[in-house]
Backbone as numpy.savetxt, mean C-alpha at the origin, in Angstrom:
# Nx Ny Nz CAx CAy CAz Cx Cy Cz
21.89 -8.78 -2.45 22.45 -7.75 -1.62 21.83 -6.60 -2.02
21.09 -6.27 -3.11 20.33 -5.12 -3.38 18.99 -5.12 -2.59
18.27 -6.36 -2.18 17.64 -6.34 -1.05 17.53 -6.28 0.05
19.03 -6.68 0.58 19.04 -6.70 1.95 19.40 -5.16 2.31
20.43 -4.35 1.41 20.73 -2.87 1.63 19.40 -1.73 1.66
18.54 -2.45 0.57 16.99 -1.41 0.22 15.88 -2.07 1.53
16.44 -2.85 2.21 15.63 -3.06 3.40 16.05 -2.42 4.96
17.50 -2.54 4.89 18.18 -1.98 5.81 17.78 -0.62 5.57
18.01 0.06 4.96 18.06 1.45 4.49 16.59 2.22 4.76
15.29 1.27 4.19 13.84 1.31 4.46 14.10 1.24 6.45
14.33 0.07 6.96 14.04 0.13 8.22 14.82 1.24 9.16
15.53 1.64 8.58 16.90 2.59 9.25 16.10 3.67 9.39
15.48 3.93 8.24 14.85 5.40 7.62 13.53 5.83 8.58
12.49 4.18 8.61 11.28 4.16 9.23 11.46 3.97 10.50
12.77 3.97 10.94 12.88 4.16 12.70 13.17 5.65 12.92
13.52 6.61 12.14 13.60 7.60 12.69 12.98 8.89 12.31
12.19 8.42 11.36 10.81 8.80 10.93 10.00 8.98 11.81
9.96 7.31 12.53 8.59 6.97 13.51 9.05 7.96 14.65
10.62 7.51 15.21 10.89 8.50 16.30 10.95 9.59 16.56
11.38 10.16 15.73 10.90 11.89 15.87 10.49 12.54 14.59
10.01 11.99 14.54 8.33 12.82 13.53 7.19 12.47 14.43
6.98 11.68 15.04 5.79 10.67 15.72 5.05 9.33 15.43
5.13 9.46 14.11 5.43 7.66 13.48 5.77 7.38 12.30
5.97 8.83 11.14 6.39 8.27 10.14 5.38 8.58 9.45
5.90 8.15 7.74 4.59 7.79 7.24 3.76 7.26 7.30
2.43 7.82 7.79 0.78 7.71 7.52 0.08 8.04 6.49
0.18 6.76 5.49 -0.68 6.81 4.34 -1.76 6.62 4.70
-2.65 6.76 5.44 -4.03 6.89 5.78 -4.13 8.24 6.00
-3.70 8.64 6.27 -3.47 10.58 7.02 -2.99 10.94 5.92
-2.38 10.11 4.67 -1.32 11.21 3.78 -0.05 12.56 4.60
0.25 11.53 5.63 1.02 12.18 6.70 2.26 12.01 6.13
2.79 13.36 5.53 5.18 12.18 5.39 6.01 14.07 6.30
5.89 13.37 7.44 6.73 14.06 8.28 8.34 14.34 7.77
8.76 15.06 8.05 10.38 15.02 8.19 10.63 14.63 6.31
10.49 15.70 5.06 10.16 15.36 4.46 11.26 14.96 3.12
12.70 15.06 3.58 13.82 14.53 2.76 13.28 12.89 2.84
13.39 12.50 4.14 13.64 11.56 4.96 12.64 10.50 4.36
11.47 10.88 4.37 10.61 9.92 3.80 10.39 9.85 2.25
10.47 10.71 1.27 10.85 10.32 0.28 11.82 9.13 -0.12
12.79 9.13 0.61 13.87 8.09 0.54 13.54 7.09 1.14
12.66 7.38 2.41 12.24 5.98 3.10 11.27 5.37 1.61
10.46 6.21 1.50 9.55 5.45 0.04 9.80 4.90 -0.93
11.34 5.65 -0.93 11.94 5.09 -2.20 12.42 3.54 -2.20
13.50 3.23 -0.82 13.37 2.25 -0.38 12.79 1.28 -0.02
11.09 1.53 0.55 10.26 0.74 0.77 9.86 0.11 -0.81
9.92 1.09 -1.94 9.60 0.09 -3.61 10.53 -0.65 -3.64
11.77 -0.23 -3.36 13.02 -1.05 -3.71 12.61 -2.14 -3.14
12.01 -2.41 -1.94 12.04 -3.53 -1.28 11.22 -4.79 -1.84
9.89 -3.62 -2.24 8.60 -4.85 -2.68 9.19 -4.62 -4.33
9.72 -4.66 -4.85 10.71 -4.75 -6.66 11.32 -5.92 -6.27
12.20 -6.20 -5.24 12.95 -7.19 -4.78 11.99 -8.64 -4.43
11.16 -7.98 -3.95 10.17 -9.46 -3.41 9.50 -9.56 -4.20
9.06 -8.67 -5.10 8.22 -9.07 -6.09 9.02 -10.48 -7.06
10.33 -10.37 -7.20 11.43 -10.68 -8.18 11.35 -12.16 -7.34
11.18 -11.91 -6.56 11.53 -13.01 -5.47 10.18 -14.65 -5.44
9.13 -13.70 -5.40 8.04 -14.60 -5.82 8.07 -15.27 -6.94
7.75 -13.84 -8.14 7.64 -14.28 -9.28 8.90 -15.15 -9.87
9.99 -15.94 -9.14 10.46 -17.30 -9.40 10.19 -18.32 -8.70
9.13 -17.85 -8.30 8.38 -19.46 -7.32 7.25 -19.80 -8.38
6.63 -20.72 -7.87 5.40 -21.01 -8.32 4.20 -21.83 -7.48
3.80 -20.77 -7.44 2.75 -21.17 -6.26 1.68 -20.37 -6.21
0.33 -20.60 -5.26 -0.55 -19.79 -5.51 -0.56 -18.43 -5.01
0.83 -18.20 -4.05 0.58 -16.63 -3.74 0.74 -15.85 -5.42
1.61 -16.52 -5.95 2.07 -15.78 -7.17 0.89 -15.74 -8.22
-0.22 -16.51 -8.00 -1.39 -16.28 -8.44 -2.12 -15.54 -8.51
-2.11 -15.07 -7.08 -3.21 -14.36 -6.31 -2.94 -12.63 -6.85
-1.17 -12.63 -6.15 -0.58 -11.70 -6.87 -0.73 -11.16 -8.23
-0.84 -12.41 -9.34 -0.85 -11.54 -10.56 -2.22 -10.99 -10.71
-3.30 -11.77 -10.17 -4.59 -11.35 -10.28 -4.57 -9.24 -9.80
-3.87 -9.19 -8.59 -4.04 -7.82 -7.98 -3.02 -6.81 -9.35
-2.08 -7.58 -9.36 -1.42 -7.19 -10.61 -1.92 -6.66 -11.80
-2.89 -7.63 -12.08 -3.62 -6.90 -13.22 -4.53 -6.11 -13.22
-4.82 -5.92 -12.51 -6.04 -4.90 -11.59 -5.20 -3.49 -11.11
-4.41 -3.96 -11.12 -3.47 -2.37 -10.07 -4.14 -0.97 -10.91
-4.33 -0.62 -11.93 -4.74 0.40 -12.20 -6.06 0.46 -11.68
-6.78 -0.40 -11.77 -8.67 0.01 -10.53 -8.50 0.41 -9.30
-7.37 -0.52 -8.98 -7.00 -0.44 -7.43 -6.05 1.06 -7.34
-5.68 1.58 -8.33 -5.27 2.64 -7.60 -6.27 3.96 -7.86
-6.73 3.72 -9.06 -8.06 4.55 -9.13 -8.98 4.90 -7.79
-9.17 3.46 -7.51 -10.12 3.56 -5.87 -9.33 4.67 -5.10
-8.22 3.83 -5.07 -6.92 4.52 -3.92 -7.15 6.40 -4.19
-7.13 6.50 -5.28 -6.99 7.73 -5.63 -8.25 9.34 -5.25
-9.23 8.32 -5.28 -10.83 8.51 -5.19 -10.95 8.74 -3.59
-10.44 7.80 -2.73 -11.12 7.35 -1.33 -11.29 9.15 -0.68
-10.79 9.75 -1.31 -10.78 10.62 0.08 -12.58 11.08 -0.12
-13.29 11.19 -1.20 -14.21 10.88 -1.12 -15.44 10.42 -0.17
-14.84 9.49 0.55 -15.65 8.65 1.09 -14.86 8.29 2.21
-13.72 9.79 2.85 -12.90 9.46 4.34 -14.03 9.08 5.35
-15.49 9.66 5.65 -15.35 9.54 6.46 -15.94 8.12 7.14
-16.10 7.34 6.26 -16.11 5.75 6.66 -15.23 5.15 7.47
-13.61 5.74 7.17 -12.91 4.90 7.72 -11.96 5.93 8.91
-12.44 6.76 8.71 -11.63 7.96 10.05 -12.82 7.86 11.11
-13.04 6.47 11.48 -13.81 6.35 12.47 -13.30 6.38 14.34
-11.87 6.13 14.02 -11.49 5.93 15.54 -10.40 6.65 15.86
-9.77 6.74 16.66 -8.60 7.56 17.36 -7.21 6.41 17.10
-7.57 5.50 16.64 -6.41 4.37 16.58 -6.38 4.24 14.85
-4.99 4.21 14.75 -4.44 4.48 13.52 -4.78 3.02 12.70
-4.53 2.00 13.17 -4.57 0.87 12.77 -5.68 0.49 12.68
-6.23 1.00 13.37 -8.33 0.61 12.76 -8.72 1.29 11.05
-8.19 2.88 11.63 -8.39 3.26 10.43 -7.81 2.45 8.61
-6.92 2.18 9.05 -6.54 1.32 8.54 -6.74 0.60 7.34
-7.01 -0.46 8.43 -7.74 -1.82 8.24 -9.24 -1.40 7.40
-9.95 -0.28 8.26 -11.06 0.00 7.48 -10.79 0.52 6.01
-9.75 1.13 5.66 -9.75 1.70 4.59 -9.43 0.71 3.72
-8.67 -0.52 4.08 -8.23 -1.70 2.91 -9.29 -2.27 2.64
-10.47 -2.86 3.88 -11.30 -3.81 3.32 -12.25 -2.53 2.58
-12.80 -0.91 2.83 -13.25 -0.89 2.25 -12.74 -0.59 0.51
-12.14 -0.39 0.21 -11.39 0.24 -1.17 -11.60 -1.49 -1.57
-11.03 -2.30 -1.20 -11.51 -3.91 -1.66 -12.41 -3.93 -1.61
-13.30 -3.45 -1.31 -14.62 -4.33 -1.01 -15.65 -3.26 -2.57
-15.19 -2.27 -2.96 -15.43 -0.93 -4.47 -14.51 -1.60 -4.79
-13.55 -1.81 -4.82 -12.62 -2.61 -6.30 -13.19 -4.28 -6.83
-14.17 -5.26 -5.76 -14.70 -6.23 -5.95 -15.92 -5.81 -6.68
-16.46 -4.65 -6.26 -17.68 -4.42 -6.77 -17.65 -3.70 -8.21
-16.75 -2.77 -8.38 -16.57 -2.05 -9.71 -16.38 -3.96 -10.32
-15.13 -4.42 -10.10 -14.96 -5.28 -11.12 -16.36 -6.45 -11.45
-17.35 -6.78 -10.69 -18.13 -7.40 -10.78 -18.95 -7.18 -11.57
-19.19 -5.35 -11.22 -20.06 -4.38 -12.70 -19.13 -4.89 -13.86
-18.13 -4.55 -13.82 -17.29 -4.33 -15.39 -17.51 -5.90 -15.72
-17.43 -6.90 -15.32 -17.38 -8.15 -15.56 -18.78 -8.38 -16.33
-19.23 -8.31 -15.69 -20.94 -8.86 -15.97 -21.89 -7.97 -16.80
-21.84 -6.70 -16.71 -22.39 -5.68 -17.45 -22.21 -4.39 -18.74
-20.65 -4.65 -18.51 -19.91 -4.12 -19.70 -18.79 -4.34 -20.26
-19.93 -4.42 -21.70 -18.12 -5.32 -22.44 -17.49 -4.96 -23.20
């Protein structure tokens, strides 16, 4: 029931912000139009992720193992995400939002793997 409420809330708020604010939460450019609604939308989206994580954690499959790896490294990923404005010229190459988002994800994950490889091989 909580998942359904959070998902419907997130969907409705996403629709409103995307319809009346041009796009909604644009994470690649860190743009948050319609200030109060965007924060409620982000909270609802977070609750959806929490509920999905709970559902996935009760299963025993390949996805759970992959998410466990990413979860154990989440602070490293957050650190890379927080400083990625330093190389924003690498991912702000297109007028299309989705191209920039995809580039940002690829660059951030690549840097994460480089960091993790250096850390596991050379730093004890």
